[in-house]
PDB file of N, CA and C in Angstrom:
ATOM      1  N   UNK A   1     128.070  72.066-186.890  1.00  0.00           N
ATOM      2  CA  UNK A   1     127.233  70.944-186.485  1.00  0.00           C
ATOM      3  C   UNK A   1     127.191  70.834-184.960  1.00  0.00           C
ATOM      4  N   UNK A   2     126.390  69.904-184.489  1.00  0.00           N
ATOM      5  CA  UNK A   2     126.200  69.699-183.060  1.00  0.00           C
ATOM      6  C   UNK A   2     127.506  69.352-182.346  1.00  0.00           C
ATOM      7  N   UNK A   3     128.339  68.533-182.973  1.00  0.00           N
ATOM      8  CA  UNK A   3     129.533  68.022-182.300  1.00  0.00           C
ATOM      9  C   UNK A   3     130.778  68.893-182.438  1.00  0.00           C
ATOM     10  N   UNK A   4     130.745  69.899-183.260  1.00  0.00           N
ATOM     11  CA  UNK A   4     131.942  70.711-183.497  1.00  0.00           C
ATOM     12  C   UNK A   4     132.563  71.292-182.222  1.00  0.00           C
ATOM     13  N   UNK A   5     131.782  71.791-181.246  1.00  0.00           N
ATOM     14  CA  UNK A   5     132.414  72.318-180.033  1.00  0.00           C
ATOM     15  C   UNK A   5     133.198  71.268-179.245  1.00  0.00           C
ATOM     16  N   UNK A   6     132.797  70.014-179.334  1.00  0.00           N
ATOM     17  CA  UNK A   6     133.486  68.936-178.625  1.00  0.00           C
ATOM     18  C   UNK A   6     134.779  68.561-179.333  1.00  0.00           C
ATOM     19  N   UNK A   7     134.765  68.634-180.644  1.00  0.00           N
ATOM     20  CA  UNK A   7     135.918  68.240-181.455  1.00  0.00           C
ATOM     21  C   UNK A   7     136.557  69.473-182.087  1.00  0.00           C
ATOM     22  N   UNK A   8     137.000  70.385-181.229  1.00  0.00           N
ATOM     23  CA  UNK A   8     137.560  71.649-181.687  1.00  0.00           C
ATOM     24  C   UNK A   8     138.843  71.459-182.495  1.00  0.00           C
ATOM     25  N   UNK A   9     139.526  70.335-182.315  1.00  0.00           N
ATOM     26  CA  UNK A   9     140.801  70.097-182.978  1.00  0.00           C
ATOM     27  C   UNK A   9     140.681  69.093-184.122  1.00  0.00           C
ATOM     28  N   UNK A  10     139.449  68.758-184.495  1.00  0.00           N
ATOM     29  CA  UNK A  10     139.204  67.712-185.484  1.00  0.00           C
ATOM     30  C   UNK A  10     138.146  68.183-186.475  1.00  0.00           C
ATOM     31  N   UNK A  11     138.284  67.752-187.713  1.00  0.00           N
ATOM     32  CA  UNK A  11     137.244  68.018-188.708  1.00  0.00           C
ATOM     33  C   UNK A  11     136.149  66.981-188.513  1.00  0.00           C
ATOM     34  N   UNK A  12     134.997  67.390-187.979  1.00  0.00           N
ATOM     35  CA  UNK A  12     133.931  66.440-187.664  1.00  0.00           C
ATOM     36  C   UNK A  12     133.389  65.733-188.904  1.00  0.00           C
ATOM     37  N   UNK A  13     133.557  66.337-190.062  1.00  0.00           N
ATOM     38  CA  UNK A  13     133.094  65.704-191.295  1.00  0.00           C
ATOM     39  C   UNK A  13     133.933  64.484-191.657  1.00  0.00           C
ATOM     40  N   UNK A  14     135.131  64.393-191.096  1.00  0.00           N
ATOM     41  CA  UNK A  14     136.013  63.259-191.382  1.00  0.00           C
ATOM     42  C   UNK A  14     135.930  62.168-190.314  1.00  0.00           C
ATOM     43  N   UNK A  15     135.147  62.400-189.270  1.00  0.00           N
ATOM     44  CA  UNK A  15     134.988  61.374-188.238  1.00  0.00           C
ATOM     45  C   UNK A  15     134.098  60.247-188.743  1.00  0.00           C
ATOM     46  N   UNK A  16     134.547  59.047-188.551  1.00  0.00           N
ATOM     47  CA  UNK A  16     133.772  57.853-188.887  1.00  0.00           C
ATOM     48  C   UNK A  16     133.227  57.296-187.571  1.00  0.00           C
ATOM     49  N   UNK A  17     131.905  57.228-187.432  1.00  0.00           N
ATOM     50  CA  UNK A  17     131.313  56.856-186.152  1.00  0.00           C
ATOM     51  C   UNK A  17     131.676  55.443-185.708  1.00  0.00           C
ATOM     52  N   UNK A  18     132.016  54.560-186.621  1.00  0.00           N
ATOM     53  CA  UNK A  18     132.437  53.214-186.226  1.00  0.00           C
ATOM     54  C   UNK A  18     133.943  53.146-185.990  1.00  0.00           C
ATOM     55  N   UNK A  19     134.703  53.664-186.911  1.00  0.00           N
ATOM     56  CA  UNK A  19     136.165  53.577-186.794  1.00  0.00           C
ATOM     57  C   UNK A  19     136.707  54.412-185.641  1.00  0.00           C
ATOM     58  N   UNK A  20     136.068  55.526-185.347  1.00  0.00           N
ATOM     59  CA  UNK A  20     136.510  56.420-184.275  1.00  0.00           C
ATOM     60  C   UNK A  20     135.603  56.347-183.052  1.00  0.00           C
ATOM     61  N   UNK A  21     134.971  55.216-182.869  1.00  0.00           N
ATOM     62  CA  UNK A  21     133.981  55.025-181.802  1.00  0.00           C
ATOM     63  C   UNK A  21     134.510  55.417-180.424  1.00  0.00           C
ATOM     64  N   UNK A  22     135.633  54.863-180.005  1.00  0.00           N
ATOM     65  CA  UNK A  22     136.163  55.139-178.670  1.00  0.00           C
ATOM     66  C   UNK A  22     136.496  56.616-178.490  1.00  0.00           C
ATOM     67  N   UNK A  23     137.113  57.202-179.490  1.00  0.00           N
ATOM     68  CA  UNK A  23     137.489  58.614-179.446  1.00  0.00           C
ATOM     69  C   UNK A  23     136.247  59.497-179.284  1.00  0.00           C
ATOM     70  N   UNK A  24     135.213  59.209-180.054  1.00  0.00           N
ATOM     71  CA  UNK A  24     133.980  59.994-180.007  1.00  0.00           C
ATOM     72  C   UNK A  24     133.308  59.859-178.639  1.00  0.00           C
ATOM     73  N   UNK A  25     133.213  58.631-178.154  1.00  0.00           N
ATOM     74  CA  UNK A  25     132.564  58.389-176.860  1.00  0.00           C
ATOM     75  C   UNK A  25     133.320  59.093-175.742  1.00  0.00           C
ATOM     76  N   UNK A  26     134.642  58.953-175.725  1.00  0.00           N
ATOM     77  CA  UNK A  26     135.448  59.611-174.689  1.00  0.00           C
ATOM     78  C   UNK A  26     135.256  61.119-174.699  1.00  0.00           C
ATOM     79  N   UNK A  27     135.355  61.718-175.868  1.00  0.00           N
ATOM     80  CA  UNK A  27     135.241  63.174-175.969  1.00  0.00           C
ATOM     81  C   UNK A  27     133.892  63.674-175.477  1.00  0.00           C
ATOM     82  N   UNK A  28     132.824  62.985-175.882  1.00  0.00           N
ATOM     83  CA  UNK A  28     131.490  63.438-175.490  1.00  0.00           C
ATOM     84  C   UNK A  28     131.270  63.244-173.996  1.00  0.00           C
ATOM     85  N   UNK A  29     131.711  62.119-173.449  1.00  0.00           N
ATOM     86  CA  UNK A  29     131.538  61.902-172.015  1.00  0.00           C
ATOM     87  C   UNK A  29     132.375  62.880-171.196  1.00  0.00           C
ATOM     88  N   UNK A  30     133.500  63.301-171.722  1.00  0.00           N
ATOM     89  CA  UNK A  30     134.382  64.216-171.000  1.00  0.00           C
ATOM     90  C   UNK A  30     133.932  65.677-171.130  1.00  0.00           C
ATOM     91  N   UNK A  31     133.531  66.092-172.330  1.00  0.00           N
ATOM     92  CA  UNK A  31     133.283  67.512-172.583  1.00  0.00           C
ATOM     93  C   UNK A  31     131.857  67.853-173.015  1.00  0.00           C
ATOM     94  N   UNK A  32     131.020  66.856-173.235  1.00  0.00           N
ATOM     95  CA  UNK A  32     129.705  67.106-173.816  1.00  0.00           C
ATOM     96  C   UNK A  32     128.675  67.657-172.851  1.00  0.00           C
ATOM     97  N   UNK A  33     127.656  68.274-173.447  1.00  0.00           N
ATOM     98  CA  UNK A  33     126.507  68.737-172.666  1.00  0.00           C
ATOM     99  C   UNK A  33     125.359  67.744-172.860  1.00  0.00           C
ATOM    100  N   UNK A  34     124.183  68.087-172.376  1.00  0.00           N
ATOM    101  CA  UNK A  34     123.036  67.171-172.455  1.00  0.00           C
ATOM    102  C   UNK A  34     122.706  66.775-173.888  1.00  0.00           C
ATOM    103  N   UNK A  35     122.786  67.718-174.815  1.00  0.00           N
ATOM    104  CA  UNK A  35     122.474  67.423-176.218  1.00  0.00           C
ATOM    105  C   UNK A  35     123.490  66.461-176.821  1.00  0.00           C
ATOM    106  N   UNK A  36     124.758  66.659-176.495  1.00  0.00           N
ATOM    107  CA  UNK A  36     125.809  65.777-177.010  1.00  0.00           C
ATOM    108  C   UNK A  36     125.636  64.360-176.461  1.00  0.00           C
ATOM    109  N   UNK A  37     125.336  64.265-175.175  1.00  0.00           N
ATOM    110  CA  UNK A  37     125.160  62.960-174.538  1.00  0.00           C
ATOM    111  C   UNK A  37     123.916  62.263-175.094  1.00  0.00           C
ATOM    112  N   UNK A  38     122.853  63.002-175.332  1.00  0.00           N
ATOM    113  CA  UNK A  38     121.644  62.412-175.931  1.00  0.00           C
ATOM    114  C   UNK A  38     121.968  61.858-177.317  1.00  0.00           C
ATOM    115  N   UNK A  39     122.739  62.608-178.098  1.00  0.00           N
ATOM    116  CA  UNK A  39     123.155  62.124-179.415  1.00  0.00           C
ATOM    117  C   UNK A  39     123.981  60.848-179.272  1.00  0.00           C
ATOM    118  N   UNK A  40     124.900  60.848-178.315  1.00  0.00           N
ATOM    119  CA  UNK A  40     125.769  59.687-178.087  1.00  0.00           C
ATOM    120  C   UNK A  40     124.957  58.430-177.792  1.00  0.00           C
ATOM    121  N   UNK A  41     123.991  58.550-176.883  1.00  0.00           N
ATOM    122  CA  UNK A  41     123.188  57.386-176.505  1.00  0.00           C
ATOM    123  C   UNK A  41     122.243  56.946-177.615  1.00  0.00           C
ATOM    124  N   UNK A  42     121.923  57.836-178.542  1.00  0.00           N
ATOM    125  CA  UNK A  42     121.098  57.429-179.685  1.00  0.00           C
ATOM    126  C   UNK A  42     121.949  56.791-180.781  1.00  0.00           C
ATOM    127  N   UNK A  43     123.245  57.067-180.751  1.00  0.00           N
ATOM    128  CA  UNK A  43     124.154  56.614-181.794  1.00  0.00           C
ATOM    129  C   UNK A  43     124.786  55.252-181.487  1.00  0.00           C
ATOM    130  N   UNK A  44     125.069  54.991-180.216  1.00  0.00           N
ATOM    131  CA  UNK A  44     125.807  53.787-179.827  1.00  0.00           C
ATOM    132  C   UNK A  44     125.030  52.972-178.809  1.00  0.00           C
ATOM    133  N   UNK A  45     125.217  51.641-178.859  1.00  0.00           N
ATOM    134  CA  UNK A  45     124.592  50.799-177.829  1.00  0.00           C
ATOM    135  C   UNK A  45     125.220  51.069-176.464  1.00  0.00           C
ATOM    136  N   UNK A  46     124.435  50.903-175.428  1.00  0.00           N
ATOM    137  CA  UNK A  46     124.900  51.179-174.067  1.00  0.00           C
ATOM    138  C   UNK A  46     126.125  50.335-173.716  1.00  0.00           C
ATOM    139  N   UNK A  47     126.187  49.106-174.218  1.00  0.00           N
ATOM    140  CA  UNK A  47     127.331  48.246-173.927  1.00  0.00           C
ATOM    141  C   UNK A  47     128.631  48.818-174.480  1.00  0.00           C
ATOM    142  N   UNK A  48     128.568  49.429-175.645  1.00  0.00           N
ATOM    143  CA  UNK A  48     129.763  50.060-176.222  1.00  0.00           C
ATOM    144  C   UNK A  48     130.235  51.216-175.350  1.00  0.00           C
ATOM    145  N   UNK A  49     129.303  51.996-174.861  1.00  0.00           N
ATOM    146  CA  UNK A  49     129.638  53.145-174.007  1.00  0.00           C
ATOM    147  C   UNK A  49     130.228  52.648-172.690  1.00  0.00           C
ATOM    148  N   UNK A  50     129.628  51.613-172.116  1.00  0.00           N
ATOM    149  CA  UNK A  50     130.141  51.053-170.867  1.00  0.00           C
ATOM    150  C   UNK A  50     131.564  50.525-171.031  1.00  0.00           C
ATOM    151  N   UNK A  51     131.839  49.845-172.137  1.00  0.00           N
ATOM    152  CA  UNK A  51     133.187  49.312-172.381  1.00  0.00           C
ATOM    153  C   UNK A  51     134.219  50.429-172.427  1.00  0.00           C
ATOM    154  N   UNK A  52     133.857  51.523-173.073  1.00  0.00           N
ATOM    155  CA  UNK A  52     134.786  52.651-173.152  1.00  0.00           C
ATOM    156  C   UNK A  52     135.036  53.229-171.764  1.00  0.00           C
ATOM    157  N   UNK A  53     133.992  53.379-170.975  1.00  0.00           N
ATOM    158  CA  UNK A  53     134.153  53.920-169.622  1.00  0.00           C
ATOM    159  C   UNK A  53     135.052  53.009-168.792  1.00  0.00           C
ATOM    160  N   UNK A  54     134.859  51.720-168.888  1.00  0.00           N
ATOM    161  CA  UNK A  54     135.653  50.769-168.106  1.00  0.00           C
ATOM    162  C   UNK A  54     137.130  50.776-168.493  1.00  0.00           C
ATOM    163  N   UNK A  55     137.420  50.882-169.790  1.00  0.00           N
ATOM    164  CA  UNK A  55     138.792  50.711-170.260  1.00  0.00           C
ATOM    165  C   UNK A  55     139.504  51.997-170.649  1.00  0.00           C
ATOM    166  N   UNK A  56     138.811  53.096-170.637  1.00  0.00           N
ATOM    167  CA  UNK A  56     139.363  54.349-171.146  1.00  0.00           C
ATOM    168  C   UNK A  56     140.539  54.867-170.324  1.00  0.00           C
ATOM    169  N   UNK A  57     141.518  55.368-171.033  1.00  0.00           N
ATOM    170  CA  UNK A  57     142.616  56.100-170.409  1.00  0.00           C
ATOM    171  C   UNK A  57     142.521  57.578-170.774  1.00  0.00           C
ATOM    172  N   UNK A  58     141.539  57.904-171.618  1.00  0.00           N
ATOM    173  CA  UNK A  58     141.360  59.279-172.058  1.00  0.00           C
ATOM    174  C   UNK A  58     140.393  60.081-171.213  1.00  0.00           C
ATOM    175  N   UNK A  59     139.614  59.402-170.390  1.00  0.00           N
ATOM    176  CA  UNK A  59     138.681  60.102-169.514  1.00  0.00           C
ATOM    177  C   UNK A  59     139.386  60.502-168.222  1.00  0.00           C
ATOM    178  N   UNK A  60     139.031  61.656-167.707  1.00  0.00           N
ATOM    179  CA  UNK A  60     139.558  62.055-166.405  1.00  0.00           C
ATOM    180  C   UNK A  60     138.977  61.118-165.346  1.00  0.00           C
ATOM    181  N   UNK A  61     139.632  61.048-164.195  1.00  0.00           N
ATOM    182  CA  UNK A  61     139.115  60.195-163.115  1.00  0.00           C
ATOM    183  C   UNK A  61     137.722  60.631-162.699  1.00  0.00           C
ATOM    184  N   UNK A  62     137.505  61.924-162.665  1.00  0.00           N
ATOM    185  CA  UNK A  62     136.193  62.449-162.275  1.00  0.00           C
ATOM    186  C   UNK A  62     135.110  61.995-163.253  1.00  0.00           C
ATOM    187  N   UNK A  63     135.352  62.146-164.549  1.00  0.00           N
ATOM    188  CA  UNK A  63     134.374  61.738-165.562  1.00  0.00           C
ATOM    189  C   UNK A  63     134.181  60.227-165.563  1.00  0.00           C
ATOM    190  N   UNK A  64     135.274  59.504-165.454  1.00  0.00           N
ATOM    191  CA  UNK A  64     135.197  58.041-165.465  1.00  0.00           C
ATOM    192  C   UNK A  64     134.349  57.538-164.301  1.00  0.00           C
ATOM    193  N   UNK A  65     134.540  58.089-163.138  1.00  0.00           N
ATOM    194  CA  UNK A  65     133.754  57.663-161.984  1.00  0.00           C
ATOM    195  C   UNK A  65     132.313  58.133-162.072  1.00  0.00           C
ATOM    196  N   UNK A  66     132.087  59.342-162.556  1.00  0.00           N
ATOM    197  CA  UNK A  66     130.717  59.829-162.727  1.00  0.00           C
ATOM    198  C   UNK A  66     129.942  58.899-163.657  1.00  0.00           C
ATOM    199  N   UNK A  67     130.513  58.629-164.829  1.00  0.00           N
ATOM    200  CA  UNK A  67     129.810  57.791-165.793  1.00  0.00           C
ATOM    201  C   UNK A  67     129.752  56.338-165.342  1.00  0.00           C
ATOM    202  N   UNK A  68     130.748  55.885-164.601  1.00  0.00           N
ATOM    203  CA  UNK A  68     130.705  54.533-164.057  1.00  0.00           C
ATOM    204  C   UNK A  68     129.543  54.350-163.102  1.00  0.00           C
ATOM    205  N   UNK A  69     129.318  55.349-162.263  1.00  0.00           N
ATOM    206  CA  UNK A  69     128.186  55.297-161.334  1.00  0.00           C
ATOM    207  C   UNK A  69     126.874  55.458-162.096  1.00  0.00           C
ATOM    208  N   UNK A  70     126.823  56.424-162.998  1.00  0.00           N
ATOM    209  CA  UNK A  70     125.613  56.718-163.775  1.00  0.00           C
ATOM    210  C   UNK A  70     125.168  55.513-164.615  1.00  0.00           C
ATOM    211  N   UNK A  71     126.135  54.774-165.158  1.00  0.00           N
ATOM    212  CA  UNK A  71     125.825  53.631-166.016  1.00  0.00           C
ATOM    213  C   UNK A  71     125.720  52.317-165.243  1.00  0.00           C
ATOM    214  N   UNK A  72     125.870  52.384-163.919  1.00  0.00           N
ATOM    215  CA  UNK A  72     125.718  51.189-163.111  1.00  0.00           C
ATOM    216  C   UNK A  72     126.903  50.243-163.142  1.00  0.00           C
ATOM    217  N   UNK A  73     128.067  50.734-163.535  1.00  0.00           N
ATOM    218  CA  UNK A  73     129.250  49.882-163.563  1.00  0.00           C
ATOM    219  C   UNK A  73     129.787  49.635-162.168  1.00  0.00           C
ATOM    220  N   UNK A  74     129.650  50.621-161.301  1.00  0.00           N
ATOM    221  CA  UNK A  74     129.975  50.477-159.888  1.00  0.00           C
ATOM    222  C   UNK A  74     129.059  51.398-159.115  1.00  0.00           C
ATOM    223  N   UNK A  75     128.858  51.093-157.857  1.00  0.00           N
ATOM    224  CA  UNK A  75     127.875  51.833-157.075  1.00  0.00           C
ATOM    225  C   UNK A  75     128.488  52.921-156.216  1.00  0.00           C
ATOM    226  N   UNK A  76     129.790  52.924-156.090  1.00  0.00           N
ATOM    227  CA  UNK A  76     130.470  53.955-155.302  1.00  0.00           C
ATOM    228  C   UNK A  76     131.791  54.271-155.974  1.00  0.00           C
ATOM    229  N   UNK A  77     132.381  55.363-155.576  1.00  0.00           N
ATOM    230  CA  UNK A  77     133.667  55.728-156.153  1.00  0.00           C
ATOM    231  C   UNK A  77     134.707  54.675-155.843  1.00  0.00           C
ATOM    232  N   UNK A  78     135.563  54.408-156.796  1.00  0.00           N
ATOM    233  CA  UNK A  78     136.647  53.460-156.559  1.00  0.00           C
ATOM    234  C   UNK A  78     137.560  54.004-155.475  1.00  0.00           C
ATOM    235  N   UNK A  79     138.189  53.114-154.763  1.00  0.00           N
ATOM    236  CA  UNK A  79     139.034  53.499-153.630  1.00  0.00           C
ATOM    237  C   UNK A  79     140.124  54.484-154.030  1.00  0.00           C
ATOM    238  N   UNK A  80     140.695  54.314-155.218  1.00  0.00           N
ATOM    239  CA  UNK A  80     141.791  55.193-155.637  1.00  0.00           C
ATOM    240  C   UNK A  80     141.347  56.640-155.767  1.00  0.00           C
ATOM    241  N   UNK A  81     140.076  56.856-156.070  1.00  0.00           N
ATOM    242  CA  UNK A  81     139.569  58.218-156.206  1.00  0.00           C
ATOM    243  C   UNK A  81     139.223  58.802-154.841  1.00  0.00           C
ATOM    244  N   UNK A  82     138.843  57.949-153.908  1.00  0.00           N
ATOM    245  CA  UNK A  82     138.488  58.429-152.575  1.00  0.00           C
ATOM    246  C   UNK A  82     139.698  58.994-151.841  1.00  0.00           C
ATOM    247  N   UNK A  83     140.875  58.462-152.127  1.00  0.00           N
ATOM    248  CA  UNK A  83     142.077  58.952-151.462  1.00  0.00           C
ATOM    249  C   UNK A  83     142.432  60.312-152.036  1.00  0.00           C
ATOM    250  N   UNK A  84     142.434  61.293-151.210  1.00  0.00           N
ATOM    251  CA  UNK A  84     142.771  62.632-151.663  1.00  0.00           C
ATOM    252  C   UNK A  84     143.893  63.158-150.785  1.00  0.00           C
ATOM    253  N   UNK A  85     144.843  63.785-151.425  1.00  0.00           N
ATOM    254  CA  UNK A  85     145.887  64.385-150.621  1.00  0.00           C
ATOM    255  C   UNK A  85     145.355  65.659-150.008  1.00  0.00           C
ATOM    256  N   UNK A  86     145.714  65.905-148.767  1.00  0.00           N
ATOM    257  CA  UNK A  86     145.223  67.087-148.074  1.00  0.00           C
ATOM    258  C   UNK A  86     146.058  68.308-148.455  1.00  0.00           C
ATOM    259  N   UNK A  87     145.364  69.377-148.674  1.00  0.00           N
ATOM    260  CA  UNK A  87     146.054  70.644-148.953  1.00  0.00           C
ATOM    261  C   UNK A  87     146.524  71.247-147.648  1.00  0.00           C
ATOM    262  N   UNK A  88     145.652  71.182-146.652  1.00  0.00           N
ATOM    263  CA  UNK A  88     145.971  71.726-145.333  1.00  0.00           C
ATOM    264  C   UNK A  88     146.392  70.585-144.417  1.00  0.00           C
ATOM    265  N   UNK A  89     147.333  70.803-143.546  1.00  0.00           N
ATOM    266  CA  UNK A  89     147.803  69.723-142.682  1.00  0.00           C
ATOM    267  C   UNK A  89     146.892  69.473-141.478  1.00  0.00           C
ATOM    268  N   UNK A  90     145.667  69.941-141.465  1.00  0.00           N
ATOM    269  CA  UNK A  90     144.768  69.793-140.332  1.00  0.00           C
ATOM    270  C   UNK A  90     143.825  68.634-140.526  1.00  0.00           C
TER     271      UNK A  90
END
């Protein structure tokens, strides 16, 4: 099926779109392509997706900030993401 590559460790036939809502949204936002994201936005209300982005601990900082900006949750990267440790001492 369409979602099998995203859920490589899960039987997609056993996923319940309501009961596993947060898990599904996180996985697709983290690993999905355009088709997966289109399916996600057709499946869930935008408010549900925004809530997951705001509260998720399963999304990487990069994905969380990308989707936060894309969904209008914030207009710039959060300060914690802007701070980067330097590899070179210059």
